Short mmCIF file of C-alpha atoms in Angstrom, two decimals:
data_model
loop_
_atom_site.label_atom_id
_atom_site.label_comp_id
_atom_site.label_asym_id
_atom_site.label_seq_id
_atom_site.Cartn_x
_atom_site.Cartn_y
_atom_site.Cartn_z
CA MET A 25 0.14 0.46 0.07
CA THR A 26 2.01 2.81 1.83
CA ASP A 27 4.66 4.35 3.62
CA HIS A 28 3.09 7.41 4.50
CA ARG A 29 2.47 8.50 8.51
CA TYR A 30 -0.44 10.03 9.28
CA LEU A 31 1.02 12.83 11.91
CA GLN A 32 -2.19 13.21 14.48
CA PRO A 33 -0.96 15.90 17.79
CA GLU A 34 -1.35 14.44 20.50
CA GLY A 35 -5.00 15.89 22.39
CA TRP A 36 -5.96 17.14 19.14
CA PRO A 37 -9.29 16.09 17.76
CA ARG A 38 -9.24 14.04 14.49
CA PRO A 39 -9.85 15.40 11.84
CA ARG A 40 -13.12 14.69 8.97
CA GLY A 41 -12.24 13.99 5.57
CA TYR A 42 -8.60 15.10 5.90
CA ALA A 43 -5.04 14.59 7.70
CA ASN A 44 -3.08 17.31 10.11
CA GLY A 45 -0.18 15.82 8.39
CA ILE A 46 1.60 12.63 6.41
CA ALA A 47 5.14 12.25 6.51
CA ALA A 48 6.58 10.49 3.21
CA THR A 49 9.27 9.74 1.84
CA GLY A 50 9.74 8.83 -1.89
CA ARG A 51 9.16 10.05 -5.67
CA LEU A 52 6.99 13.50 -6.00
CA VAL A 53 4.27 13.86 -8.14
CA MET A 54 2.54 16.87 -8.45
CA THR A 55 -0.25 18.44 -10.38
CA ALA A 56 -0.69 22.12 -11.92
CA GLY A 57 -3.94 24.07 -10.56
CA VAL A 58 -6.18 21.75 -12.24
CA ILE A 59 -10.10 23.00 -12.90
CA GLY A 60 -13.37 21.51 -13.89
CA TRP A 61 -13.33 21.37 -17.76
CA THR A 62 -12.92 18.58 -19.91
CA LYS A 63 -10.32 17.39 -22.27
CA ASP A 64 -11.01 19.80 -24.75
CA GLU A 65 -11.24 23.16 -22.88
CA THR A 66 -14.70 22.80 -22.21
CA PHE A 67 -16.67 23.90 -19.10
CA GLU A 68 -20.10 21.07 -19.07
CA ALA A 69 -20.73 22.06 -15.37
CA ASN A 70 -21.45 25.74 -14.16
CA ASP A 71 -22.12 24.31 -10.48
CA PHE A 72 -19.56 23.51 -7.69
CA PRO A 73 -20.52 20.04 -7.47
CA GLY A 74 -20.14 19.29 -11.37
CA GLN A 75 -16.69 21.50 -12.04
CA PHE A 76 -15.13 19.80 -8.48
CA ASP A 77 -15.70 16.46 -10.33
CA GLN A 78 -14.65 17.46 -13.15
CA ALA A 79 -11.39 18.95 -11.62
CA LEU A 80 -11.34 15.89 -9.46
CA SER A 81 -11.74 13.68 -12.26
CA ASN A 82 -8.31 15.15 -14.25
CA VAL A 83 -6.29 15.22 -11.13
CA ALA A 84 -6.84 11.40 -11.29
CA GLU A 85 -5.79 10.98 -14.85
CA ILE A 86 -2.81 13.36 -14.05
CA LEU A 87 -2.06 11.27 -11.28
CA ARG A 88 -1.74 8.27 -13.22
CA GLN A 89 0.17 9.64 -15.50
CA GLY A 90 2.73 9.96 -13.24
CA ASP A 91 2.06 6.39 -12.24
CA ALA A 92 0.28 7.60 -9.18
CA GLU A 93 -2.79 6.35 -7.64
CA PRO A 94 -5.02 7.69 -4.84
CA HIS A 95 -3.27 6.34 -1.87
CA HIS A 96 -0.30 8.61 -2.70
CA LEU A 97 -1.99 11.78 -1.96
CA VAL A 98 -0.77 13.67 0.35
CA ARG A 99 -1.40 16.95 -0.29
CA LEU A 100 -4.81 18.29 -1.99
CA THR A 101 -5.07 23.07 -2.18
CA CYS A 102 -8.54 23.93 -3.25
CA TYR A 103 -9.28 27.16 -4.20
CA VAL A 104 -12.71 27.81 -4.56
CA THR A 105 -14.43 31.10 -5.95
CA ASP A 106 -17.52 30.43 -4.18
CA ILE A 107 -16.93 29.47 -0.18
CA ALA A 108 -20.68 29.09 0.33
CA ALA A 109 -20.66 26.89 -2.37
CA TYR A 110 -18.18 24.63 -1.15
CA ARG A 111 -20.24 24.74 1.95
CA ALA A 112 -23.38 23.77 0.77
CA SER A 113 -22.39 21.11 -1.21
CA LEU A 114 -20.29 19.23 1.08
CA GLU A 115 -22.13 15.89 0.89
CA GLU A 116 -21.90 16.14 -3.11
CA ILE A 117 -18.14 16.91 -2.53
CA GLY A 118 -17.71 13.91 -0.37
CA ALA A 119 -19.30 11.81 -2.72
CA SER A 120 -17.19 12.91 -5.89
CA TRP A 121 -13.90 12.43 -3.73
CA ARG A 122 -14.98 8.70 -2.74
CA ARG A 123 -16.16 8.28 -6.22
CA HIS A 124 -12.26 9.48 -7.86
CA PHE A 125 -10.01 8.24 -4.60
CA GLY A 126 -11.92 6.46 -1.79
CA LYS A 127 -11.05 6.77 1.89
CA VAL A 128 -7.74 8.13 0.88
CA PHE A 129 -7.77 11.66 2.82
CA PRO A 130 -4.18 13.89 2.55
CA CYS A 131 -3.92 16.62 3.72
CA MET A 132 -5.75 19.28 2.36
CA ALA A 133 -6.28 23.58 2.26
CA VAL A 134 -9.43 25.28 1.31
CA ILE A 135 -8.82 28.77 -0.07
CA GLY A 136 -11.82 31.29 -1.01
CA VAL A 137 -10.35 33.45 -4.44
CA SER A 138 -12.29 36.53 -6.14
CA GLU A 139 -11.31 34.85 -9.19
CA LEU A 140 -9.24 32.14 -11.20
CA VAL A 141 -7.72 32.77 -14.87
CA GLU A 142 -10.15 30.81 -16.55
CA ARG A 143 -13.36 33.37 -15.95
CA GLU A 144 -15.33 30.05 -16.33
CA ALA A 145 -13.80 28.25 -13.63
CA ILE A 146 -15.00 28.33 -9.82
CA VAL A 147 -12.52 25.79 -8.44
CA GLU A 148 -9.02 25.00 -9.29
CA ILE A 149 -7.22 22.05 -7.46
CA GLU A 150 -3.29 21.29 -7.12
CA ALA A 151 -2.50 17.73 -5.25
CA THR A 152 0.87 15.91 -4.62
CA ALA A 153 0.92 12.57 -4.06
CA VAL A 154 4.78 10.59 -3.18
CA VAL A 155 5.39 7.45 -4.37
CA PRO A 156 7.59 5.03 -2.31
CA ILE A 157 10.64 4.15 -4.38
CA GLU A 158 10.04 0.21 -3.54
CA ALA A 159 6.93 1.00 -5.08
CA GLU A 160 8.36 1.78 -8.70
#
């Protein structure tokens, strides 16, 4: 599986849906900011759950190209143009996450921004995975 070590400081509440920290050694696989458009750079969804789902699908595809699997994920940073839409979509986001990555919970940050470079984009995700050397 993986030799990632989850970091949970004593006395801290256990996080739900993310990790406080992860220690890992291996080959890095990183994505750029990935948005929720299709391979032909069109947006099939204009709502938060739809774009988030497509962005996760795109992240998963990039990780596969780098010979990384979901359990290699160690960090995810999500930039969103509407924090309220993110909060209102947690159930759909969770379903999308499980569909693409299962029960893998990396370190995660969600950051509200005023806009993204692609005007139609409402979410942009950066991901980092660490593939253990022995997995190569």
